Amino acid sequence: MAENTVKWLFLILTSYLSFGLVLSASDPLTKKTYIVQMDKSAMPTSFSSHLEWYSSKVKSIMSNTQSEDDGDDEDRIIYSYQNAFHGVAALLTEEEAERLEEADGVVAILPETKYQLHTTRSPMFLGLEPEESASIWSQKLADHDVIVGVLDTGIWPESASFNDTGMTPVPAHWKGTCETGRGFQKHHCNRKIVGARVFYRGYEAASGKINEKNQYKSPRDQDGHGTHTAATVTGSPVRDANLLGYAYGTARGMAPGARVAAYKVCWTGGCFSSDILSAVDRAVADGVNVLSISLGGGIPSYYHDILAIATFGAMEKGVVISCSAGNGGPDPFSLTNVSPWIITVGASTMDRDFPANVKLGTGRSVSGVSLYKGRRYLSTNKQYPLVYMGSNSSSPDPSSLCLEGTLDPHIVSGKIVICDRGMSPRVQKGEAVKDAGGVGMILTNTAANGEELVADCHLLPAVAVGEMEGKAIKHYALTNRKATATLTFLGTRLGIRPSPVVAAFSSRGPNFLTHEILKPDVVAPGVNILAAWTGELGPSSLPTDHRRVKFNILSGTSMSCPHVSGIAALLKARHPEWSPAAIKSALMTTAYVHDNTHNPLKDASMAAPSNPYDHGAGHINPLRALDPGLIYDIEAQDYFEFLCTQKLTTTQLKVFGKYSNRSCHHTLASPGDLNYPAISVVFDTSISVSTLRRTVTNIGPPISNYHVVVSPFKGATVKVDPESLNFTRKNQKLSYKITFTTKSPQTMPEFGGLVWKDGLHKVRSPVVITWLSPL
């Protein structure tokens, strides 16, 4: 990213919006799903219920012919919402949607949108083991009263990770239920899985009826993703867990005493916004304390983002929301789920790896990774012919990607095939090699992946290597007609240094919508995570994989999100009075930015130090988050005031102001004044001085004296006033202001930190300064 300011600004202005609207330029009479937000308080007294009023509104804009054809207007309404959101999801033509948007009481019409999933040692790596350290989480307060709602592909209830032995009765505040269907009955819920629901009406409206022979139209998870994330959040301890011998040990979730409620919103064709909205709405009414959402759909404006709108309503009800940042890294501006009331989680590695070696005919050995465990092994005493179907070009070509059906058996049979990453799933490339008669695969990273290595459970002997080594191996194969190699697999290795490292695939900032809100918020383990798995699929998820395992190893921000969700559940159990913002603040201000070699966290995509656009406030530190000393608290009205700085119209603001008839009091001079635990200041040519304000709440010892330390910056001076904060009681609030004065504008953002210290606590905020110049 060492580019000039013009390039930087160009990226800001042209960053892609991968937002999949489920719309097309088809027949205008075709009915599609629209989410209709209503002003609940505007219901006339002549109606006995809100649903009756909503139905009347929908019926009023239907054409006569369609009304006669379709029968009752309730057939058009596929969901009604009344907790985190007010309104309905309805099947409408474009013309009907336009007419309805003009009707009294209608706040907004939002088209159906499609989201995608972002797809053990982590408790010990995070300091939650041994048992002595874990026990401090449960002093006085019971973590089993906390319920985490997981929006995903469902749950596999037979997994030992959801065993409820020894658990107390379900807490009285829980109002949820256990929905039944094929493969899922009432008895599949227990004291661990306290609820399970399915949401498919939006999916069916867009994609047609679910084929119940191919998919479970029930909470049962045949995909595996939902089971894996749910077990990462709250899984009960399972001894001797492993994947085909890899990662052997005790598997447990971050909050093993907490409960889980599964909300199945994702199907073979994706996850649809009307279903997601209904799940969030229902989860709030059911009584969840935390929502874990490992999916995303681009970065539309706040008032068009269904997930942002729904989670704003959940936050107002006191629910903590943790979402994955996305797997669009290392490209900048690739984040999803950037709303400030969401904890946006990036991915990092742990100190565990699964090494494998490529031994070339030259005698040279190249290090890689693999989770291969099968009947077919290559002899370590024999060399096998090596082939690469690509060229010397710096970028891969179609023949080098090992796509299905592209490999000539006459060329690859009996050989180890080199395949470039890209275009198709990594394990599918191995399947293509196997089908063509190849005996093994070397999977080489391209520039997009750099040196980051992600292990996979391949169907044939296969080793993944980094870009630089990959280039060398490809050069050897292209320049030596008798090139040979063999592959060896070395099992599980612990104590990897350096770690953690920010994953190359983890989506990066800046925040496309609001530069002053730094995202992601934190990073957490998301590479090679072992957790429970479905009984429907093999570990590679390929239909031809007939292996069945109880645990699988996956990578993605989908895996890092539930780590934070589980830690949030532990914090909620220990501090039930903490608001969602307080929990987020505790996680952010105690995060660390140095690895186990005491050097700054590295970025796997370039083996260079990462920055707050990559790692946010840093890597989560659960034990320190228990006692952060100070917190940056934010109330729902404060978030609304933030939205008031975003140049939204009165109508657009109503999307978020549905409760208490919220209105702008204009208490924030700029979006940077939101009481966020991270600090991002933006200078343009007209501004040389910028002052931001923050307020901290003392939750440490009543008498606490803090002093501030700020990083030096080349481009600006930083003054904090006051430089010390002297608290005399618990829960006391004190404010300070930070004044940034430009002295030498930089062509690239500068990064640093602001830390409040009292001798016991270090309350750290990342600081980013950006200079914008006109193009």
Short mmCIF file of N, CA, C and O in Angstrom, two decimals, residues 209-304:
data_model
loop_
_atom_site.label_atom_id
_atom_site.label_comp_id
_atom_site.label_asym_id
_atom_site.label_seq_id
_atom_site.Cartn_x
_atom_site.Cartn_y
_atom_site.Cartn_z
N LYS A 209 -39.06 -23.47 -4.29
CA LYS A 209 -39.24 -24.35 -3.13
C LYS A 209 -37.99 -25.18 -2.86
O LYS A 209 -37.32 -25.65 -3.78
N ILE A 210 -37.71 -25.35 -1.58
CA ILE A 210 -36.57 -26.17 -1.18
C ILE A 210 -36.88 -27.63 -1.49
O ILE A 210 -37.98 -28.13 -1.18
N ASN A 211 -35.95 -28.31 -2.14
CA ASN A 211 -36.07 -29.76 -2.37
C ASN A 211 -35.72 -30.47 -1.08
O ASN A 211 -34.56 -30.53 -0.70
N GLU A 212 -36.73 -30.97 -0.40
CA GLU A 212 -36.52 -31.54 0.93
C GLU A 212 -35.75 -32.86 0.90
O GLU A 212 -35.35 -33.36 1.95
N LYS A 213 -35.55 -33.42 -0.29
CA LYS A 213 -34.71 -34.61 -0.38
C LYS A 213 -33.23 -34.23 -0.36
O LYS A 213 -32.39 -35.00 0.07
N ASN A 214 -32.95 -33.01 -0.83
CA ASN A 214 -31.56 -32.56 -0.91
C ASN A 214 -31.15 -31.67 0.25
O ASN A 214 -29.96 -31.56 0.55
N GLN A 215 -32.13 -30.99 0.88
CA GLN A 215 -31.83 -30.11 2.01
C GLN A 215 -32.78 -30.40 3.15
O GLN A 215 -33.95 -30.72 2.93
N TYR A 216 -32.28 -30.26 4.35
CA TYR A 216 -33.14 -30.39 5.53
C TYR A 216 -33.90 -29.08 5.72
O TYR A 216 -33.29 -28.05 6.01
N LYS A 217 -35.22 -29.16 5.57
CA LYS A 217 -36.03 -27.96 5.83
C LYS A 217 -36.35 -27.94 7.32
O LYS A 217 -37.50 -27.94 7.76
N SER A 218 -35.28 -27.92 8.09
CA SER A 218 -35.36 -27.99 9.55
C SER A 218 -34.05 -27.41 10.08
O SER A 218 -33.14 -27.09 9.31
N PRO A 219 -33.93 -27.28 11.40
CA PRO A 219 -32.68 -26.72 11.96
C PRO A 219 -31.46 -27.62 11.77
O PRO A 219 -30.34 -27.19 12.07
N ARG A 220 -31.64 -28.85 11.28
CA ARG A 220 -30.48 -29.73 11.12
C ARG A 220 -29.51 -29.16 10.08
O ARG A 220 -29.91 -28.70 9.02
N ASP A 221 -28.23 -29.24 10.40
CA ASP A 221 -27.18 -28.65 9.58
C ASP A 221 -26.48 -29.72 8.74
O ASP A 221 -25.79 -30.57 9.28
N GLN A 222 -26.68 -29.66 7.44
CA GLN A 222 -25.96 -30.59 6.59
C GLN A 222 -24.71 -29.97 5.99
O GLN A 222 -23.85 -30.65 5.46
N ASP A 223 -24.59 -28.65 6.08
CA ASP A 223 -23.43 -27.94 5.53
C ASP A 223 -22.21 -28.03 6.43
O ASP A 223 -21.09 -28.15 5.97
N GLY A 224 -22.41 -27.95 7.76
CA GLY A 224 -21.32 -28.04 8.72
C GLY A 224 -20.87 -26.70 9.27
O GLY A 224 -20.37 -26.63 10.40
N HIS A 225 -21.05 -25.64 8.49
CA HIS A 225 -20.58 -24.31 8.90
C HIS A 225 -21.23 -23.87 10.21
O HIS A 225 -20.56 -23.38 11.13
N GLY A 226 -22.56 -24.03 10.31
CA GLY A 226 -23.28 -23.60 11.51
C GLY A 226 -22.90 -24.40 12.74
O GLY A 226 -22.78 -23.85 13.84
N THR A 227 -22.70 -25.70 12.57
CA THR A 227 -22.28 -26.55 13.69
C THR A 227 -20.90 -26.13 14.18
O THR A 227 -20.65 -26.05 15.39
N HIS A 228 -20.02 -25.84 13.24
CA HIS A 228 -18.65 -25.44 13.58
C HIS A 228 -18.64 -24.13 14.35
O HIS A 228 -17.96 -24.00 15.38
N THR A 229 -19.40 -23.13 13.88
CA THR A 229 -19.42 -21.83 14.56
C THR A 229 -20.11 -21.93 15.92
O THR A 229 -19.64 -21.34 16.90
N ALA A 230 -21.21 -22.68 16.00
CA ALA A 230 -21.93 -22.82 17.27
C ALA A 230 -21.04 -23.50 18.32
O ALA A 230 -21.03 -23.10 19.49
N ALA A 231 -20.29 -24.53 17.90
CA ALA A 231 -19.41 -25.22 18.84
C ALA A 231 -18.24 -24.33 19.26
O ALA A 231 -17.77 -24.42 20.40
N THR A 232 -17.78 -23.47 18.37
CA THR A 232 -16.69 -22.55 18.72
C THR A 232 -17.15 -21.56 19.79
O THR A 232 -16.39 -21.17 20.67
N VAL A 233 -18.41 -21.15 19.72
CA VAL A 233 -18.94 -20.21 20.71
C VAL A 233 -19.13 -20.87 22.06
O VAL A 233 -18.58 -20.41 23.08
N THR A 234 -19.90 -21.95 22.11
CA THR A 234 -20.35 -22.49 23.41
C THR A 234 -20.12 -23.98 23.59
O THR A 234 -20.65 -24.57 24.52
N GLY A 235 -19.33 -24.61 22.72
CA GLY A 235 -19.19 -26.07 22.77
C GLY A 235 -18.75 -26.61 24.12
O GLY A 235 -17.83 -26.08 24.76
N SER A 236 -19.39 -27.68 24.57
CA SER A 236 -18.98 -28.37 25.79
C SER A 236 -17.64 -29.06 25.57
O SER A 236 -17.32 -29.46 24.44
N PRO A 237 -16.82 -29.23 26.62
CA PRO A 237 -15.51 -29.88 26.44
C PRO A 237 -15.66 -31.31 25.94
O PRO A 237 -16.49 -32.08 26.42
N VAL A 238 -14.86 -31.66 24.93
CA VAL A 238 -14.83 -33.02 24.37
C VAL A 238 -13.39 -33.49 24.35
O VAL A 238 -12.56 -32.92 23.64
N ARG A 239 -13.09 -34.52 25.10
CA ARG A 239 -11.73 -35.05 25.14
C ARG A 239 -11.41 -35.83 23.86
O ARG A 239 -12.30 -36.36 23.21
N ASP A 240 -10.14 -35.92 23.55
CA ASP A 240 -9.64 -36.71 22.42
C ASP A 240 -10.25 -36.28 21.09
O ASP A 240 -10.40 -37.09 20.17
N ALA A 241 -10.60 -35.02 20.99
CA ALA A 241 -11.12 -34.50 19.71
C ALA A 241 -9.96 -34.36 18.73
O ALA A 241 -8.83 -34.04 19.12
N ASN A 242 -10.23 -34.59 17.43
CA ASN A 242 -9.20 -34.45 16.41
C ASN A 242 -9.84 -34.56 15.04
O ASN A 242 -10.99 -34.99 14.91
N LEU A 243 -9.08 -34.20 14.02
CA LEU A 243 -9.48 -34.43 12.64
C LEU A 243 -8.49 -35.40 12.03
O LEU A 243 -7.35 -35.03 11.73
N LEU A 244 -8.91 -36.65 11.92
CA LEU A 244 -8.06 -37.69 11.34
C LEU A 244 -6.67 -37.72 11.98
O LEU A 244 -5.66 -37.94 11.32
N GLY A 245 -6.64 -37.45 13.30
CA GLY A 245 -5.38 -37.47 14.04
C GLY A 245 -4.73 -36.11 14.19
O GLY A 245 -3.84 -35.95 15.03
N TYR A 246 -5.14 -35.14 13.40
CA TYR A 246 -4.57 -33.79 13.50
C TYR A 246 -5.26 -33.01 14.63
O TYR A 246 -6.44 -33.20 14.91
N ALA A 247 -4.52 -32.09 15.26
CA ALA A 247 -5.04 -31.18 16.29
C ALA A 247 -5.65 -31.93 17.46
O ALA A 247 -6.67 -31.53 18.03
N TYR A 248 -5.02 -33.04 17.86
CA TYR A 248 -5.54 -33.90 18.92
C TYR A 248 -5.55 -33.16 20.26
O TYR A 248 -4.61 -32.47 20.61
N GLY A 249 -6.64 -33.29 21.00
CA GLY A 249 -6.74 -32.69 22.33
C GLY A 249 -8.18 -32.53 22.75
O GLY A 249 -9.08 -33.19 22.22
N THR A 250 -8.41 -31.66 23.72
CA THR A 250 -9.78 -31.39 24.19
C THR A 250 -10.33 -30.19 23.44
O THR A 250 -9.74 -29.11 23.46
N ALA A 251 -11.45 -30.40 22.76
CA ALA A 251 -12.12 -29.30 22.05
C ALA A 251 -13.17 -28.71 22.96
O ALA A 251 -13.93 -29.44 23.60
N ARG A 252 -13.22 -27.38 23.03
CA ARG A 252 -14.26 -26.72 23.81
C ARG A 252 -14.48 -25.34 23.26
O ARG A 252 -13.59 -24.73 22.64
N GLY A 253 -15.69 -24.84 23.44
CA GLY A 253 -16.01 -23.50 22.98
C GLY A 253 -15.43 -22.45 23.91
O GLY A 253 -14.88 -22.75 24.97
N MET A 254 -15.57 -21.20 23.51
CA MET A 254 -15.06 -20.11 24.33
C MET A 254 -15.85 -19.97 25.62
O MET A 254 -15.30 -19.64 26.67
N ALA A 255 -17.16 -20.21 25.55
CA ALA A 255 -18.03 -20.10 26.73
C ALA A 255 -18.77 -21.43 26.91
O ALA A 255 -19.95 -21.55 26.60
N PRO A 256 -18.07 -22.46 27.39
CA PRO A 256 -18.67 -23.80 27.44
C PRO A 256 -19.87 -23.93 28.37
O PRO A 256 -20.65 -24.86 28.26
N GLY A 257 -20.04 -22.96 29.29
CA GLY A 257 -21.19 -23.01 30.18
C GLY A 257 -22.40 -22.27 29.64
O GLY A 257 -23.48 -22.34 30.21
N ALA A 258 -22.22 -21.54 28.54
CA ALA A 258 -23.34 -20.77 27.97
C ALA A 258 -24.21 -21.67 27.11
O ALA A 258 -23.85 -22.80 26.77
N ARG A 259 -25.39 -21.16 26.75
CA ARG A 259 -26.33 -21.92 25.90
C ARG A 259 -26.24 -21.39 24.47
O ARG A 259 -25.76 -20.29 24.22
N VAL A 260 -26.76 -22.20 23.55
CA VAL A 260 -26.79 -21.77 22.16
C VAL A 260 -28.19 -21.92 21.60
O VAL A 260 -28.92 -22.86 21.95
N ALA A 261 -28.59 -20.98 20.76
CA ALA A 261 -29.84 -21.07 20.00
C ALA A 261 -29.47 -20.95 18.53
O ALA A 261 -28.80 -20.00 18.13
N ALA A 262 -29.88 -21.94 17.74
CA ALA A 262 -29.51 -21.98 16.32
C ALA A 262 -30.63 -21.37 15.48
O ALA A 262 -31.79 -21.81 15.57
N TYR A 263 -30.27 -20.39 14.67
CA TYR A 263 -31.21 -19.75 13.74
C TYR A 263 -30.71 -20.03 12.32
O TYR A 263 -29.74 -19.43 11.86
N LYS A 264 -31.36 -20.97 11.65
CA LYS A 264 -30.90 -21.40 10.33
C LYS A 264 -31.43 -20.43 9.28
O LYS A 264 -32.62 -20.40 8.98
N VAL A 265 -30.50 -19.64 8.70
CA VAL A 265 -30.88 -18.63 7.70
C VAL A 265 -30.17 -18.85 6.37
O VAL A 265 -30.46 -18.15 5.40
N CYS A 266 -29.23 -19.79 6.32
CA CYS A 266 -28.43 -20.00 5.12
C CYS A 266 -28.73 -21.35 4.50
O CYS A 266 -28.80 -22.37 5.20
N TRP A 267 -28.87 -21.35 3.19
CA TRP A 267 -29.23 -22.54 2.43
C TRP A 267 -28.25 -22.71 1.29
O TRP A 267 -27.32 -21.90 1.14
N THR A 268 -28.45 -23.72 0.46
CA THR A 268 -27.51 -24.00 -0.62
C THR A 268 -27.26 -22.79 -1.50
O THR A 268 -26.14 -22.53 -1.94
N GLY A 269 -28.30 -21.99 -1.74
CA GLY A 269 -28.17 -20.83 -2.62
C GLY A 269 -27.82 -19.52 -1.93
O GLY A 269 -27.87 -18.47 -2.57
N GLY A 270 -27.48 -19.56 -0.65
CA GLY A 270 -27.10 -18.34 0.05
C GLY A 270 -28.01 -18.02 1.21
O GLY A 270 -28.85 -18.83 1.64
N CYS A 271 -27.86 -16.80 1.75
CA CYS A 271 -28.58 -16.35 2.93
C CYS A 271 -29.29 -15.04 2.53
O CYS A 271 -28.63 -14.10 2.10
N PHE A 272 -30.60 -14.97 2.70
CA PHE A 272 -31.38 -13.84 2.18
C PHE A 272 -31.81 -12.90 3.30
O PHE A 272 -32.14 -13.32 4.40
N SER A 273 -31.79 -11.61 2.96
CA SER A 273 -31.95 -10.58 3.98
C SER A 273 -33.28 -10.65 4.72
O SER A 273 -33.33 -10.39 5.92
N SER A 274 -34.36 -11.02 4.03
CA SER A 274 -35.65 -11.10 4.74
C SER A 274 -35.62 -12.20 5.78
O SER A 274 -36.23 -12.08 6.86
N ASP A 275 -34.91 -13.31 5.48
CA ASP A 275 -34.77 -14.40 6.45
C ASP A 275 -33.87 -13.98 7.61
O ASP A 275 -34.16 -14.26 8.78
N ILE A 276 -32.76 -13.30 7.29
CA ILE A 276 -31.84 -12.83 8.33
C ILE A 276 -32.54 -11.85 9.26
O ILE A 276 -32.42 -11.93 10.49
N LEU A 277 -33.29 -10.92 8.68
CA LEU A 277 -34.02 -9.93 9.47
C LEU A 277 -35.02 -10.60 10.39
O LEU A 277 -35.14 -10.26 11.57
N SER A 278 -35.73 -11.60 9.87
CA SER A 278 -36.71 -12.32 10.70
C SER A 278 -36.01 -13.06 11.84
O SER A 278 -36.51 -13.11 12.96
N ALA A 279 -34.84 -13.63 11.55
CA ALA A 279 -34.10 -14.35 12.59
C ALA A 279 -33.64 -13.41 13.70
O ALA A 279 -33.76 -13.73 14.89
N VAL A 280 -33.10 -12.24 13.33
CA VAL A 280 -32.67 -11.27 14.35
C VAL A 280 -33.88 -10.81 15.16
O VAL A 280 -33.84 -10.73 16.40
N ASP A 281 -34.98 -10.51 14.47
CA ASP A 281 -36.21 -10.06 15.12
C ASP A 281 -36.70 -11.10 16.12
O ASP A 281 -37.07 -10.78 17.25
N ARG A 282 -36.68 -12.36 15.70
CA ARG A 282 -37.16 -13.46 16.54
C ARG A 282 -36.20 -13.69 17.71
O ARG A 282 -36.63 -13.95 18.84
N ALA A 283 -34.89 -13.61 17.44
CA ALA A 283 -33.89 -13.87 18.48
C ALA A 283 -34.00 -12.86 19.61
O ALA A 283 -33.87 -13.21 20.79
N VAL A 284 -34.28 -11.59 19.26
CA VAL A 284 -34.45 -10.56 20.28
C VAL A 284 -35.64 -10.90 21.17
O VAL A 284 -35.57 -10.80 22.40
N ALA A 285 -36.75 -11.31 20.54
CA ALA A 285 -37.94 -11.67 21.31
C ALA A 285 -37.70 -12.93 22.14
O ALA A 285 -38.23 -13.06 23.25
N ASP A 286 -36.89 -13.86 21.61
CA ASP A 286 -36.61 -15.11 22.33
C ASP A 286 -35.80 -14.87 23.59
O ASP A 286 -35.88 -15.64 24.54
N GLY A 287 -34.95 -13.82 23.57
CA GLY A 287 -34.17 -13.52 24.76
C GLY A 287 -32.69 -13.82 24.66
O GLY A 287 -32.04 -14.06 25.68
N VAL A 288 -32.11 -13.78 23.44
CA VAL A 288 -30.66 -13.99 23.34
C VAL A 288 -29.93 -12.81 23.96
O VAL A 288 -30.42 -11.68 23.98
N ASN A 289 -28.73 -13.07 24.47
CA ASN A 289 -27.87 -12.02 25.02
C ASN A 289 -26.79 -11.59 24.04
O ASN A 289 -26.32 -10.45 24.08
N VAL A 290 -26.39 -12.52 23.16
CA VAL A 290 -25.34 -12.27 22.17
C VAL A 290 -25.80 -12.85 20.84
O VAL A 290 -26.41 -13.92 20.80
N LEU A 291 -25.52 -12.14 19.74
CA LEU A 291 -25.78 -12.67 18.40
C LEU A 291 -24.44 -12.85 17.70
O LEU A 291 -23.62 -11.94 17.66
N SER A 292 -24.22 -14.05 17.17
CA SER A 292 -23.00 -14.37 16.43
C SER A 292 -23.37 -14.58 14.98
O SER A 292 -24.12 -15.51 14.65
N ILE A 293 -22.86 -13.70 14.09
CA ILE A 293 -23.30 -13.69 12.70
C ILE A 293 -22.08 -13.74 11.78
O ILE A 293 -21.41 -12.74 11.55
N SER A 294 -21.78 -14.93 11.27
CA SER A 294 -20.60 -15.13 10.42
C SER A 294 -20.98 -15.09 8.94
O SER A 294 -20.80 -16.05 8.20
N LEU A 295 -21.55 -13.96 8.52
CA LEU A 295 -21.92 -13.79 7.12
C LEU A 295 -21.92 -12.31 6.80
O LEU A 295 -21.88 -11.46 7.69
N GLY A 296 -21.96 -11.99 5.52
CA GLY A 296 -21.94 -10.59 5.13
C GLY A 296 -22.36 -10.43 3.68
O GLY A 296 -22.44 -11.40 2.93
N GLY A 297 -22.65 -9.17 3.30
CA GLY A 297 -23.13 -8.92 1.94
C GLY A 297 -22.72 -7.59 1.39
O GLY A 297 -23.55 -6.84 0.89
N GLY A 298 -21.45 -7.25 1.48
CA GLY A 298 -21.00 -6.00 0.89
C GLY A 298 -21.19 -4.83 1.84
O GLY A 298 -21.47 -4.99 3.03
N ILE A 299 -21.05 -3.60 1.31
CA ILE A 299 -21.14 -2.41 2.16
C ILE A 299 -22.03 -1.37 1.50
O ILE A 299 -21.55 -0.37 0.97
N PRO A 300 -23.34 -1.58 1.53
CA PRO A 300 -24.25 -0.54 1.07
C PRO A 300 -24.28 0.58 2.11
O PRO A 300 -23.67 0.46 3.17
N SER A 301 -25.01 1.63 1.83
CA SER A 301 -25.17 2.69 2.83
C SER A 301 -25.87 2.13 4.06
O SER A 301 -26.57 1.13 3.99
N TYR A 302 -25.67 2.79 5.19
CA TYR A 302 -26.23 2.28 6.44
C TYR A 302 -27.73 2.02 6.32
O TYR A 302 -28.23 0.98 6.77
N TYR A 303 -28.47 2.94 5.71
CA TYR A 303 -29.93 2.82 5.70
C TYR A 303 -30.43 1.81 4.67
O TYR A 303 -31.63 1.53 4.61
N HIS A 304 -29.53 1.23 3.86
CA HIS A 304 -29.91 0.17 2.93
C HIS A 304 -29.41 -1.19 3.39
O HIS A 304 -29.67 -2.19 2.73
#
